Coordinates of C-alpha atoms and ligand atoms in Angstrom, one line a residue:
X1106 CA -31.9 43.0 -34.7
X1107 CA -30.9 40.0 -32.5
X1108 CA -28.0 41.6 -30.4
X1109 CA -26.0 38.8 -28.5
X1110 CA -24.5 41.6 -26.8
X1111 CA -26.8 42.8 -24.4
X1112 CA -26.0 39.3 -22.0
X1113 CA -22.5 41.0 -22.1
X1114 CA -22.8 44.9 -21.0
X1115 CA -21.4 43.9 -17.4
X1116 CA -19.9 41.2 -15.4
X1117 CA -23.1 41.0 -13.5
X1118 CA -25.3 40.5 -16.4
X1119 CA -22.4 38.1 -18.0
X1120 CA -22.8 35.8 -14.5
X1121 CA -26.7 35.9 -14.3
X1122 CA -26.2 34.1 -17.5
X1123 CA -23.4 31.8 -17.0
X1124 CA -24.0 28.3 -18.1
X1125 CA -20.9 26.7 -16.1
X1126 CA -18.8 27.1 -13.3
X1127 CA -16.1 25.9 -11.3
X1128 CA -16.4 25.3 -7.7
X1129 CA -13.5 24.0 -5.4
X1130 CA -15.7 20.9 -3.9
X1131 CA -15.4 19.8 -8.3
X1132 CA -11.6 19.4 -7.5
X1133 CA -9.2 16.6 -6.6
X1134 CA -5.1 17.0 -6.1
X1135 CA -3.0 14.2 -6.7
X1136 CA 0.4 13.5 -4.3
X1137 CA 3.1 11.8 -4.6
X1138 CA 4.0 9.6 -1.3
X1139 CA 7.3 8.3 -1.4
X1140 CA 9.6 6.2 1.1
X1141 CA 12.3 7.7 2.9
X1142 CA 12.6 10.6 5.5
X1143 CA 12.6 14.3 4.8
X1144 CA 11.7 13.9 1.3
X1145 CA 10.3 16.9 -0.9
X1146 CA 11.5 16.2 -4.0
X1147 CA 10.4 18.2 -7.0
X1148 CA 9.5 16.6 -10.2
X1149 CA 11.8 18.7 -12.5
X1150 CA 9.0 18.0 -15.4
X1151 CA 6.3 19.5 -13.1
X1152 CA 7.2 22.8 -11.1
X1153 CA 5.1 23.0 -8.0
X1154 CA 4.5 18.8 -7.5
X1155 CA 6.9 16.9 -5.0
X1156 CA 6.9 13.5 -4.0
X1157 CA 6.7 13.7 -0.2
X1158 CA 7.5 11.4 3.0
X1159 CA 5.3 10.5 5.1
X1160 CA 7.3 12.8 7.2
X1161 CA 6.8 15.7 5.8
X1162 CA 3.6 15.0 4.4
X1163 CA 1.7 17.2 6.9
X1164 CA 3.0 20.3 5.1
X1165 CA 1.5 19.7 1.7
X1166 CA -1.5 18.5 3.7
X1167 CA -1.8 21.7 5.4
X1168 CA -2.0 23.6 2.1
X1169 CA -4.7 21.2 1.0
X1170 CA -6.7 22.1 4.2
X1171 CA -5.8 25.7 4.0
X1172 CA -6.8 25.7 0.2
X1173 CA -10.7 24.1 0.9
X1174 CA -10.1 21.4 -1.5
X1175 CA -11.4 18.1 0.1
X1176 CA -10.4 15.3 -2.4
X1177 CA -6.8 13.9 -2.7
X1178 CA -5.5 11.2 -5.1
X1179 CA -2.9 9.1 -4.1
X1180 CA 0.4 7.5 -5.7
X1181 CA 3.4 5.8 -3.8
X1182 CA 6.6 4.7 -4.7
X1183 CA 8.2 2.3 -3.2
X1184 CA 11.6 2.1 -2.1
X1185 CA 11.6 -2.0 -3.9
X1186 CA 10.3 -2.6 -7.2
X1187 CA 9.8 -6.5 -8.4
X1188 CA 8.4 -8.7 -10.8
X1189 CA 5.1 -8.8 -8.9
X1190 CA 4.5 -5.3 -8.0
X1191 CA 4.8 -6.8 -3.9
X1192 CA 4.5 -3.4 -2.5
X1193 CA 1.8 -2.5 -3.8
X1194 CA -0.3 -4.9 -2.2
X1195 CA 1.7 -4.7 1.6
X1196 CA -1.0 -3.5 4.1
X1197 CA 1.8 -1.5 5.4
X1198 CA 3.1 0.0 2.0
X1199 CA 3.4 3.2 1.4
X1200 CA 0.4 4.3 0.3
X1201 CA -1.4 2.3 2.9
X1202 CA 0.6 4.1 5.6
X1203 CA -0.7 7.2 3.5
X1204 CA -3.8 6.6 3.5
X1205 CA -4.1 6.1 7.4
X1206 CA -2.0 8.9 7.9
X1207 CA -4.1 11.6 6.1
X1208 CA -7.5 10.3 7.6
X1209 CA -6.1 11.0 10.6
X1210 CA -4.8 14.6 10.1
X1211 CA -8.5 14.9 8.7
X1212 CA -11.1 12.1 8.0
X1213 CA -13.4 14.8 5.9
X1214 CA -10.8 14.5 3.0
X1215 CA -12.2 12.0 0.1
X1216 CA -8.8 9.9 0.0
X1217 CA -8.6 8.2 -3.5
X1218 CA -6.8 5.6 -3.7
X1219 CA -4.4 4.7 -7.5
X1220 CA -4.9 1.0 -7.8
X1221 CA -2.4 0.1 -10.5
X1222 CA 0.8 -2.1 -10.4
X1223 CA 3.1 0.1 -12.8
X1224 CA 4.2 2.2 -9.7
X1225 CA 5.7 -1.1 -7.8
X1226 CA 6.8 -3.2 -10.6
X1227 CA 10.4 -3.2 -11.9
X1228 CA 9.5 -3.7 -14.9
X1229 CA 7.0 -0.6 -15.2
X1230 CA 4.2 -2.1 -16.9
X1231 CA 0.4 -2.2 -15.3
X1232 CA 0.0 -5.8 -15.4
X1233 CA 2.4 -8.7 -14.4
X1234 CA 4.7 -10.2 -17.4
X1235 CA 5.4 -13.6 -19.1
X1236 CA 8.2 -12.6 -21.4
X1237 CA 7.1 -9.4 -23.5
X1238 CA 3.4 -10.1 -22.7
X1239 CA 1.0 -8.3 -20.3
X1240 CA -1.1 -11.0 -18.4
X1241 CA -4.6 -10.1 -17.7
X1242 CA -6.2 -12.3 -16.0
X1243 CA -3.1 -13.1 -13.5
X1244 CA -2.7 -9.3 -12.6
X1245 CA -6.5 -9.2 -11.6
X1246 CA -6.5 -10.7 -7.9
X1247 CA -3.4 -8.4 -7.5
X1248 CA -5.3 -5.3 -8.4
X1249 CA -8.0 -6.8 -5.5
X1250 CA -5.2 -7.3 -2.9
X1251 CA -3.9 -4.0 -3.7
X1252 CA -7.5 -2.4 -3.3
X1253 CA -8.8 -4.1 -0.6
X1254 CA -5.9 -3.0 1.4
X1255 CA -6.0 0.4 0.8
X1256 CA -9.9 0.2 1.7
X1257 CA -8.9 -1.4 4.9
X1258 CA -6.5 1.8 5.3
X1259 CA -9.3 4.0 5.1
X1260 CA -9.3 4.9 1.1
X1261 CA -12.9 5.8 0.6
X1262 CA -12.4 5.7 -3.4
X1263 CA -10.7 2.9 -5.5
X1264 CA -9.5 4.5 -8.4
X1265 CA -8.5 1.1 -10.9
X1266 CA -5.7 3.1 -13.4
X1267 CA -4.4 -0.6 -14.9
X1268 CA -6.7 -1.2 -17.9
X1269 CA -6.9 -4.8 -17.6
X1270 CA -10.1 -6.3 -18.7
X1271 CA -12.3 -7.3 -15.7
X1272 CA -10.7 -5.0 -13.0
X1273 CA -14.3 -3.2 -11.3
X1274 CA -15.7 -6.1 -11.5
X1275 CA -12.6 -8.2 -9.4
X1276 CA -12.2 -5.1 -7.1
X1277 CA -15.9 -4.9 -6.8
X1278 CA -16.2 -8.5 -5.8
X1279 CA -12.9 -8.1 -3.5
X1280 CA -14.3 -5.3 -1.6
X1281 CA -17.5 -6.4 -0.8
X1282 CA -16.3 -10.3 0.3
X1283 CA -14.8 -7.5 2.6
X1284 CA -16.8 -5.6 4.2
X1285 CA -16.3 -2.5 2.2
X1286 CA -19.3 -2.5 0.6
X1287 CA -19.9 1.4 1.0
X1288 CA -16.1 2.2 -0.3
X1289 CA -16.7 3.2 -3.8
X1290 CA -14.8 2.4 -7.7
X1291 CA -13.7 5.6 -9.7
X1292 CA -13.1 3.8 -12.9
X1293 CA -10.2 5.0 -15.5
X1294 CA -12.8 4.2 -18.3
X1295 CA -11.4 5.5 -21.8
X1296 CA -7.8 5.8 -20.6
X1297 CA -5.9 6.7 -23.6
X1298 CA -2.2 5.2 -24.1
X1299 CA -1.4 9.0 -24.0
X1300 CA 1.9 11.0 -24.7
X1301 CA 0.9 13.3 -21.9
X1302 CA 1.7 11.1 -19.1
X1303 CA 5.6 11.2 -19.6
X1304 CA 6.6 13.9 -16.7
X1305 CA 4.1 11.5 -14.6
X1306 CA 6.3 8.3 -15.3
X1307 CA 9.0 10.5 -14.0
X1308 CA 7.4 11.3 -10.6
X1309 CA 6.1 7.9 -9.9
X1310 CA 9.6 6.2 -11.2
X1311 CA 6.8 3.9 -13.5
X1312 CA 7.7 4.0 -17.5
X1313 CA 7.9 1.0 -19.0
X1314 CA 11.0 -1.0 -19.5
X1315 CA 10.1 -2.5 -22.6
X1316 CA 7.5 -1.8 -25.2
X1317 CA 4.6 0.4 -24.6
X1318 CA 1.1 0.4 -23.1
X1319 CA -0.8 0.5 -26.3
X1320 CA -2.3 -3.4 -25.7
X1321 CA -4.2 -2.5 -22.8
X1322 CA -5.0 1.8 -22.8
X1323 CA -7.1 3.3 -25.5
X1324 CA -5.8 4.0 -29.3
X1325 CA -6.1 7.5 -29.4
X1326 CA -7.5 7.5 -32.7
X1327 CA -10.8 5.6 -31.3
X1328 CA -13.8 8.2 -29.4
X1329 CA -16.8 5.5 -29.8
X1330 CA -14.2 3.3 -28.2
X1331 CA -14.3 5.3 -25.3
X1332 CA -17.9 5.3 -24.6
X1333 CA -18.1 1.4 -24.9
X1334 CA -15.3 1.6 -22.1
X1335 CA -17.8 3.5 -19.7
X1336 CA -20.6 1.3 -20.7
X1337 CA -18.6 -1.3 -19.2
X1338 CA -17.2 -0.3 -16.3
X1339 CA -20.4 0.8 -15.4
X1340 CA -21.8 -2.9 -16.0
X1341 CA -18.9 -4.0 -13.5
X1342 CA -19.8 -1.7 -11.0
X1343 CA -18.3 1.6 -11.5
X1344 CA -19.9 4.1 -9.3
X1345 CA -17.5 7.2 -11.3
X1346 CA -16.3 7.1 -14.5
X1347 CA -13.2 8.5 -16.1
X1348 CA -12.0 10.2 -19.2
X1349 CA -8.2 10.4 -19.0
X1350 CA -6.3 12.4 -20.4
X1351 CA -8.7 15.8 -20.6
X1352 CA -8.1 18.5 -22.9
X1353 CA -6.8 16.8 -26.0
X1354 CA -10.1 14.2 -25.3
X1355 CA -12.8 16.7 -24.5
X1356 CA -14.9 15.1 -27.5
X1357 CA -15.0 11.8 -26.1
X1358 CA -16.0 13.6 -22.4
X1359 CA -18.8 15.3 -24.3
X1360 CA -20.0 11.7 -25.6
X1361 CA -19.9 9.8 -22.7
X1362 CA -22.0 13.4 -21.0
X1363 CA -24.6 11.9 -23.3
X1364 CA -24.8 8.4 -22.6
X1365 CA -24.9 8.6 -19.2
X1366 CA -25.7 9.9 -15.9
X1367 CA -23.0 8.5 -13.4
X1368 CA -20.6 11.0 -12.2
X1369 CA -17.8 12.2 -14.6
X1370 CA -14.5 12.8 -13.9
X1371 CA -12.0 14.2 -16.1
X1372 CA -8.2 13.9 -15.6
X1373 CA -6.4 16.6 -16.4
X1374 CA -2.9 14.8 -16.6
X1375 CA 0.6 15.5 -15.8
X1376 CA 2.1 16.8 -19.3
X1377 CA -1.4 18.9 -19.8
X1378 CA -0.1 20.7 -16.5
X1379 CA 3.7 20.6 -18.1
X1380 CA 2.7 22.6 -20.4
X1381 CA 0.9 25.2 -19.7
X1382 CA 3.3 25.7 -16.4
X1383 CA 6.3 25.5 -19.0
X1384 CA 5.1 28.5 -21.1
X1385 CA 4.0 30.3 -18.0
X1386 CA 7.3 30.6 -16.6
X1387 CA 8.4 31.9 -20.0
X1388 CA 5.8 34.6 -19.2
X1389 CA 4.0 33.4 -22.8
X1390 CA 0.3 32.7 -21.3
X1391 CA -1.4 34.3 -18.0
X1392 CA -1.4 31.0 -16.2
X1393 CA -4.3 32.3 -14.3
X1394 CA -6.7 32.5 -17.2
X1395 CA -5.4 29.7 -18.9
X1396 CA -5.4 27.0 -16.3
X1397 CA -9.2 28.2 -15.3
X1398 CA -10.4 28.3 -19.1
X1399 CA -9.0 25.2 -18.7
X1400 CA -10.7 23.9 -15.7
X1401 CA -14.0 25.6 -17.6
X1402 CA -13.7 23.4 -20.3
X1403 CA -14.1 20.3 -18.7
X1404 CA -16.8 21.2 -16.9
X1405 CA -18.5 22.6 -20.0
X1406 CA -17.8 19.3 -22.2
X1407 CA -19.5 17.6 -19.4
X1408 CA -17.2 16.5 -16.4
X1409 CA -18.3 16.9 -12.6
X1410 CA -14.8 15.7 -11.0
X1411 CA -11.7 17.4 -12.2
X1412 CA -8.7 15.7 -11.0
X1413 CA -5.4 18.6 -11.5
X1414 CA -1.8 18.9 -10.2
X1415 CA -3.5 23.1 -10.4
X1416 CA -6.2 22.3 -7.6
X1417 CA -4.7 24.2 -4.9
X1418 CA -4.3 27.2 -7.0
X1419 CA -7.2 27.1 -8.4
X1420 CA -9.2 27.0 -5.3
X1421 CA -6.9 30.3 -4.3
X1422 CA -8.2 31.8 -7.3
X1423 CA -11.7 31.0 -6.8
X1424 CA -11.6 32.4 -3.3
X1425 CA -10.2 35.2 -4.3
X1426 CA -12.9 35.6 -7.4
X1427 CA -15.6 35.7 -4.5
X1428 CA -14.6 38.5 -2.5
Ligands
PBG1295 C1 -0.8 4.5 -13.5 C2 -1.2 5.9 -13.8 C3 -0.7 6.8 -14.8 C4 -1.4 8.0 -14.6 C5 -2.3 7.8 -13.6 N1 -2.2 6.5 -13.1 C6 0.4 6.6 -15.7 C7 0.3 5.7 -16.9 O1 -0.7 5.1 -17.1 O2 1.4 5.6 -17.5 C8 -1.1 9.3 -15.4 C9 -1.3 10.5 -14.7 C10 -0.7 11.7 -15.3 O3 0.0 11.7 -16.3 O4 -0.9 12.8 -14.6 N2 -1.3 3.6 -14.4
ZN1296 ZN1 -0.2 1.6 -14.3

Protein backbone atom coordinates (compact mmCIF):
# COMPACT_ATOMS: atom_id res chain seq x y z
CA UNK A 1 0.00 0.00 0.00
CA UNK A 2 1.37 3.55 -0.49
CA UNK A 3 1.21 4.92 3.17
CA UNK A 4 1.70 8.76 3.28
CA UNK A 5 1.99 8.33 6.85
CA UNK A 6 5.22 7.02 7.42
CA UNK A 7 6.88 10.90 6.63
CA UNK A 8 4.61 11.67 9.65
CA UNK A 9 5.43 9.12 12.77
CA UNK A 10 7.48 11.98 14.50
CA UNK A 11 8.40 15.61 14.39
CA UNK A 12 11.83 14.64 13.33
CA UNK A 13 10.86 12.58 10.44
CA UNK A 14 7.91 15.36 9.68
CA UNK A 15 11.16 18.16 9.49
CA UNK A 16 13.60 15.91 7.49
CA UNK A 17 10.86 16.24 4.97
CA UNK A 18 9.72 19.76 5.27
CA UNK A 19 9.40 21.51 1.89
CA UNK A 20 9.27 25.19 3.53
CA UNK A 21 10.19 27.25 6.23
CA UNK A 22 10.26 30.39 7.81
CA UNK A 23 13.38 32.05 8.94
CA UNK A 24 13.50 35.53 10.75
CA UNK A 25 16.15 37.03 8.05
CA UNK A 26 12.53 36.37 5.42
CA UNK A 27 11.01 39.10 7.64
CA UNK A 28 10.44 42.90 7.41
CA UNK A 29 8.34 45.14 10.30
CA UNK A 30 6.80 48.14 9.18
CA UNK A 31 6.69 51.56 11.69
CA UNK A 32 4.94 54.22 11.91
CA UNK A 33 7.12 57.60 12.38
CA UNK A 34 5.11 60.41 13.27
CA UNK A 35 5.87 64.17 14.25
CA UNK A 36 5.62 65.31 17.65
CA UNK A 37 7.37 64.37 21.01
CA UNK A 38 6.61 61.47 23.33
CA UNK A 39 4.36 59.91 20.85
CA UNK A 40 3.28 56.13 21.11
CA UNK A 41 0.13 56.13 19.86
CA UNK A 42 -1.75 52.87 19.29
CA UNK A 43 -3.69 52.29 16.21
CA UNK A 44 -6.98 51.20 17.84
CA UNK A 45 -7.60 48.98 14.46
CA UNK A 46 -4.21 47.23 15.05
CA UNK A 47 -3.36 46.16 18.69
CA UNK A 48 0.40 45.95 19.19
CA UNK A 49 1.31 48.81 16.18
CA UNK A 50 2.03 52.58 17.40
CA UNK A 51 2.97 55.40 15.50
CA UNK A 52 6.10 56.59 17.27
CA UNK A 53 8.38 59.93 17.54
CA UNK A 54 11.39 60.08 16.72
CA UNK A 55 11.75 60.44 20.41
CA UNK A 56 10.80 57.49 21.41
CA UNK A 57 11.65 55.62 18.58
CA UNK A 58 14.66 53.89 20.20
CA UNK A 59 12.23 51.73 22.26
CA UNK A 60 10.47 49.99 19.46
CA UNK A 61 13.87 49.87 17.84
CA UNK A 62 15.30 48.12 20.66
CA UNK A 63 12.65 45.34 20.34
CA UNK A 64 13.48 45.06 16.66
CA UNK A 65 17.22 44.47 17.66
CA UNK A 66 16.34 42.31 20.50
CA UNK A 67 13.92 40.31 18.23
CA UNK A 68 16.93 39.46 15.26
CA UNK A 69 14.74 40.79 12.61
CA UNK A 70 16.93 43.10 10.38
CA UNK A 71 14.52 44.73 7.84
CA UNK A 72 12.26 47.65 8.75
CA UNK A 73 9.67 49.47 6.52
CA UNK A 74 9.00 52.90 6.92
CA UNK A 75 5.92 55.29 6.94
CA UNK A 76 5.75 58.96 8.32
CA UNK A 77 3.12 61.27 8.86
CA UNK A 78 3.52 64.57 8.84
CA UNK A 79 2.37 67.07 11.14
CA UNK A 80 1.15 69.32 7.46
CA UNK A 81 -0.62 67.78 4.74
CA UNK A 82 -1.09 69.84 1.27
CA UNK A 83 -2.07 69.75 -2.16
CA UNK A 84 1.45 68.64 -3.17
CA UNK A 85 2.36 66.08 -0.73
CA UNK A 86 5.47 68.87 0.31
CA UNK A 87 6.59 66.83 3.16
CA UNK A 88 7.14 64.03 1.70
CA UNK A 89 9.77 65.22 -0.36
CA UNK A 90 11.64 67.71 2.64
CA UNK A 91 15.17 66.27 3.12
CA UNK A 92 14.46 66.85 6.68
CA UNK A 93 10.79 65.26 6.82
CA UNK A 94 9.97 62.83 8.94
CA UNK A 95 10.89 59.96 7.47
CA UNK A 96 14.12 61.37 6.37
CA UNK A 97 15.02 62.17 9.96
CA UNK A 98 13.89 58.44 10.42
CA UNK A 99 15.78 57.02 8.26
CA UNK A 100 19.14 58.73 9.55
CA UNK A 101 18.17 58.12 12.86
CA UNK A 102 17.84 54.28 12.74
CA UNK A 103 21.10 53.88 10.67
CA UNK A 104 22.61 55.34 13.32
CA UNK A 105 21.23 53.17 16.26
CA UNK A 106 22.31 50.31 13.81
CA UNK A 107 23.42 50.58 10.06
CA UNK A 108 22.97 46.53 9.71
CA UNK A 109 19.19 47.11 9.61
CA UNK A 110 17.78 47.04 5.76
CA UNK A 111 15.83 50.41 6.12
CA UNK A 112 13.04 50.48 3.41
CA UNK A 113 11.96 53.29 2.57
CA UNK A 114 7.47 53.83 1.49
CA UNK A 115 7.73 56.13 -1.53
CA UNK A 116 4.13 57.25 -1.95
CA UNK A 117 2.49 60.72 -1.68
CA UNK A 118 -1.04 59.52 0.06
CA UNK A 119 0.72 59.78 3.54
CA UNK A 120 1.52 63.80 2.96
CA UNK A 121 -1.24 64.91 0.84
CA UNK A 122 -4.49 66.49 2.23
CA UNK A 123 -6.27 65.12 -0.02
CA UNK A 124 -5.17 61.42 0.60
CA UNK A 125 -4.81 60.22 -2.81
CA UNK A 126 -1.25 58.68 -4.17
CA UNK A 127 -0.85 61.02 -6.93
CA UNK A 128 -1.33 64.89 -7.16
CA UNK A 129 -5.07 66.12 -8.33
CA UNK A 130 -6.68 68.35 -11.05
CA UNK A 131 -10.18 68.38 -9.90
CA UNK A 132 -11.38 64.63 -9.29
CA UNK A 133 -8.54 63.33 -11.47
CA UNK A 134 -5.27 61.57 -10.42
CA UNK A 135 -2.39 63.01 -12.56
CA UNK A 136 0.26 60.60 -13.53
CA UNK A 137 2.69 61.93 -15.18
CA UNK A 138 2.86 65.22 -12.86
CA UNK A 139 3.12 63.02 -9.57
CA UNK A 140 6.22 61.16 -11.13
CA UNK A 141 9.29 63.71 -10.47
CA UNK A 142 7.63 63.93 -6.95
CA UNK A 143 7.86 60.29 -6.32
CA UNK A 144 11.83 60.88 -7.48
CA UNK A 145 12.27 63.85 -5.04
CA UNK A 146 10.71 61.90 -2.43
CA UNK A 147 13.11 58.80 -3.20
CA UNK A 148 16.08 60.35 -3.85
CA UNK A 149 15.94 62.04 -0.51
CA UNK A 150 15.27 59.26 1.44
CA UNK A 151 18.39 57.48 -0.37
CA UNK A 152 20.36 60.47 0.52
CA UNK A 153 19.11 59.67 4.31
CA UNK A 154 20.56 56.39 4.10
CA UNK A 155 17.28 54.19 2.93
CA UNK A 156 19.00 51.29 1.31
CA UNK A 157 15.51 50.13 -0.39
CA UNK A 158 12.98 52.30 -2.34
CA UNK A 159 9.82 50.73 -1.90
CA UNK A 160 7.41 52.79 -4.83
CA UNK A 161 3.63 52.02 -3.12
CA UNK A 162 1.88 54.94 -5.60
CA UNK A 163 0.85 52.87 -8.68
CA UNK A 164 1.43 55.47 -11.07
CA UNK A 165 2.57 54.28 -14.47
CA UNK A 166 6.34 54.89 -15.01
CA UNK A 167 7.42 55.15 -11.20
CA UNK A 168 10.74 52.42 -11.18
CA UNK A 169 11.65 53.70 -14.10
CA UNK A 170 11.57 57.72 -12.82
CA UNK A 171 12.96 56.61 -9.41
CA UNK A 172 15.47 54.41 -11.20
CA UNK A 173 16.61 57.31 -13.39
CA UNK A 174 16.52 59.71 -10.18
CA UNK A 175 18.71 57.64 -8.15
CA UNK A 176 21.31 56.88 -10.31
CA UNK A 177 21.67 60.84 -11.82
CA UNK A 178 22.44 60.57 -8.03
CA UNK A 179 24.84 58.59 -7.04
CA UNK A 180 22.79 55.89 -5.58
CA UNK A 181 23.29 53.58 -7.95
CA UNK A 182 23.75 50.55 -5.41
CA UNK A 183 20.34 51.69 -3.43
CA UNK A 184 17.88 49.25 -4.71
CA UNK A 185 13.72 49.46 -5.97
CA UNK A 186 11.25 47.08 -4.05
CA UNK A 187 8.41 47.51 -6.47
CA UNK A 188 4.56 47.32 -5.21
CA UNK A 189 3.88 45.32 -8.51
CA UNK A 190 0.22 43.82 -8.51
CA UNK A 191 -1.04 46.18 -5.75
CA UNK A 192 -4.62 45.49 -5.46
CA UNK A 193 -7.12 48.52 -4.64
CA UNK A 194 -7.75 46.20 -1.54
CA UNK A 195 -10.40 46.42 1.42
CA UNK A 196 -7.74 45.29 3.68
CA UNK A 197 -5.81 48.35 3.91
CA UNK A 198 -8.59 50.36 5.93
CA UNK A 199 -7.01 50.07 9.68
CA UNK A 200 -3.66 51.21 7.65
CA UNK A 201 -5.39 54.50 6.33
CA UNK A 202 -6.05 54.99 9.89
CA UNK A 203 -2.46 54.79 11.16
CA UNK A 204 -0.92 56.74 8.43
CA UNK A 205 -3.98 59.49 8.61
CA UNK A 206 -4.02 58.63 4.42
CA UNK A 207 -7.76 57.60 3.06
CA UNK A 208 -8.85 59.27 0.48
CA UNK A 209 -10.99 62.35 0.60
CA UNK A 210 -12.85 61.74 -2.38
CA UNK A 211 -13.44 58.69 -4.60
CA UNK A 212 -11.28 55.67 -4.42
CA UNK A 213 -8.07 54.24 -5.67
CA UNK A 214 -9.49 51.90 -8.14
CA UNK A 215 -7.93 54.06 -11.39
CA UNK A 216 -4.52 53.40 -10.49
CA UNK A 217 -4.29 49.84 -7.97
CA UNK A 218 -5.21 46.51 -9.37
CA UNK A 219 -9.01 45.30 -9.91
CA UNK A 220 -9.19 42.54 -7.74
CA UNK A 221 -10.94 40.46 -10.01
CA UNK A 222 -7.80 40.46 -12.50
CA UNK A 223 -4.65 37.58 -11.48
CA UNK A 224 -2.96 37.66 -15.16
CA UNK A 225 -3.14 41.35 -14.57
CA UNK A 226 -0.88 41.00 -11.89
CA UNK A 227 1.86 39.12 -13.53
CA UNK A 228 1.97 41.76 -16.51
CA UNK A 229 2.52 44.29 -13.53
CA UNK A 230 5.82 42.38 -12.45
CA UNK A 231 6.82 41.96 -15.94
CA UNK A 232 6.98 45.55 -15.92
CA UNK A 233 8.41 46.80 -13.15
CA UNK A 234 10.94 44.50 -13.77
CA UNK A 235 11.54 46.12 -17.35
CA UNK A 236 11.80 49.50 -15.31
CA UNK A 237 14.27 48.32 -13.13
CA UNK A 238 12.78 46.59 -10.20
CA UNK A 239 15.37 44.71 -8.36
CA UNK A 240 12.09 43.04 -5.81
CA UNK A 241 8.86 42.61 -6.73
CA UNK A 242 5.64 42.79 -4.71
CA UNK A 243 2.40 41.10 -4.35
CA UNK A 244 0.27 43.19 -2.01
CA UNK A 245 -2.09 42.32 -0.21
CA UNK A 246 -1.07 38.36 0.69
CA UNK A 247 -3.41 35.94 1.78
CA UNK A 248 -6.59 36.72 -0.07
CA UNK A 249 -3.93 36.99 -3.41
CA UNK A 250 -1.74 33.89 -2.79
CA UNK A 251 -2.77 32.66 -6.43
CA UNK A 252 -1.46 35.53 -8.12
CA UNK A 253 2.04 35.06 -5.71
CA UNK A 254 2.03 31.53 -7.01
CA UNK A 255 1.96 32.97 -10.78
CA UNK A 256 4.35 35.46 -10.68
CA UNK A 257 6.72 32.30 -8.61
CA UNK A 258 6.53 31.03 -12.08
CA UNK A 259 7.45 33.73 -14.33
CA UNK A 260 10.17 34.80 -12.70
CA UNK A 261 13.16 34.68 -10.69
CA UNK A 262 13.67 38.13 -8.99
CA UNK A 263 13.03 38.20 -5.29
CA UNK A 264 9.37 38.03 -4.11
CA UNK A 265 7.93 39.76 -1.53
CA UNK A 266 4.60 39.34 -0.22
CA UNK A 267 2.70 42.01 1.94
CA UNK A 268 0.93 40.75 4.47
CA UNK A 269 -1.28 44.05 5.07
CA UNK A 270 -2.80 45.83 7.88
CA UNK A 271 -6.53 44.38 7.94
CA UNK A 272 -4.91 40.70 7.23
CA UNK A 273 -3.20 41.39 10.80
CA UNK A 274 -6.76 43.04 12.05
CA UNK A 275 -8.08 40.18 11.77
CA UNK A 276 -6.54 37.47 12.95
CA UNK A 277 -5.45 39.82 16.08
CA UNK A 278 -9.31 40.67 16.50
CA UNK A 279 -10.46 36.98 16.88
CA UNK A 280 -7.36 36.28 18.91
CA UNK A 281 -8.23 38.50 21.68
CA UNK A 282 -11.69 36.89 21.61
CA UNK A 283 -9.64 33.70 22.34
CA UNK A 284 -11.41 32.19 18.88
CA UNK A 285 -7.98 31.10 17.01
CA UNK A 286 -4.39 30.22 18.65
CA UNK A 287 -2.80 33.33 17.26
CA UNK A 288 0.45 31.39 17.46
CA UNK A 289 -0.44 28.76 14.89
CA UNK A 290 -2.46 30.87 12.88
CA UNK A 291 -0.22 33.93 12.24
CA UNK A 292 2.80 31.17 11.40
CA UNK A 293 0.45 28.99 9.01
CA UNK A 294 0.08 32.17 7.86
CA UNK A 295 3.61 33.24 7.39
CA UNK A 296 3.93 29.39 5.89
CA UNK A 297 1.70 30.14 3.28
CA UNK A 298 3.48 32.75 1.71
CA UNK A 299 6.44 31.28 1.58
CA UNK A 300 4.92 28.10 0.19
CA UNK A 301 2.97 29.99 -2.72
CA UNK A 302 6.32 31.30 -3.49
CA UNK A 303 7.42 34.61 -1.64
CA UNK A 304 10.99 35.10 -0.17
CA UNK A 305 10.31 38.59 1.67
CA UNK A 306 7.38 38.79 4.02
CA UNK A 307 6.61 42.12 5.09
CA UNK A 308 4.16 41.77 8.65
CA UNK A 309 2.98 44.09 11.52
CA UNK A 310 3.63 40.00 13.35
CA UNK A 311 7.50 40.08 12.60
CA UNK A 312 8.64 40.57 15.98
CA UNK A 313 6.52 37.88 17.34
CA UNK A 314 7.15 35.75 14.97
CA UNK A 315 10.84 35.90 15.21
CA UNK A 316 10.11 35.20 19.20
CA UNK A 317 8.38 32.24 18.18
CA UNK A 318 10.89 30.95 15.91
CA UNK A 319 13.57 31.29 18.54
CA UNK A 320 11.76 29.70 20.77
CA UNK A 321 10.89 26.68 18.13
CA UNK A 322 14.85 26.15 18.04
CA UNK A 323 15.64 25.50 21.44
C1 LIG B 1 0.51 53.78 0.59
C2 LIG B 1 0.43 52.43 1.18
C3 LIG B 1 -0.69 51.74 1.63
C4 LIG B 1 -0.22 50.55 2.17
C5 LIG B 1 1.16 50.51 1.99
N1 LIG B 1 1.54 51.68 1.36
C6 LIG B 1 -2.11 52.15 1.69
C7 LIG B 1 -2.91 52.30 0.48
O1 LIG B 1 -2.47 52.05 -0.64
O2 LIG B 1 -4.04 52.75 0.66
C8 LIG B 1 -1.08 49.52 2.83
C9 LIG B 1 -0.43 48.73 3.90
C10 LIG B 1 -1.34 48.00 4.81
O3 LIG B 1 -2.57 47.98 4.68
O4 LIG B 1 -0.78 47.39 5.73
N2 LIG B 1 0.20 53.84 -0.76
ZN1 LIG C 1 -0.32 55.93 -1.48
Amino acid sequence: MKRTRRLRVNESMRALVRETTVSISDLVYPIFVVEGKDQKNEIPSMPGIFQWSLDRLPEEMERVKKSGVKAVLLFGIPAHKDEKGSEAYNPDGIVQRAIRQIKQFDDSIVVIADVCLCEYTSHGHCGLIHGQEILNDETLPLLAKMAVTCAKAGADIIAPSDMMDGDVMTIRKALDENGFIHTAIMAYSAKYASGYYSPFRDAADSAPCFGDRKTYQMDVCNGREGIREVQKDIEEGADIVMVKPALAYLDVLHAVSEITDYPIAAYNVSGEYSMVKAASIHGWIDEKRIVMENMIAMKRAGAKILITYHALDVAEWLKGMEK
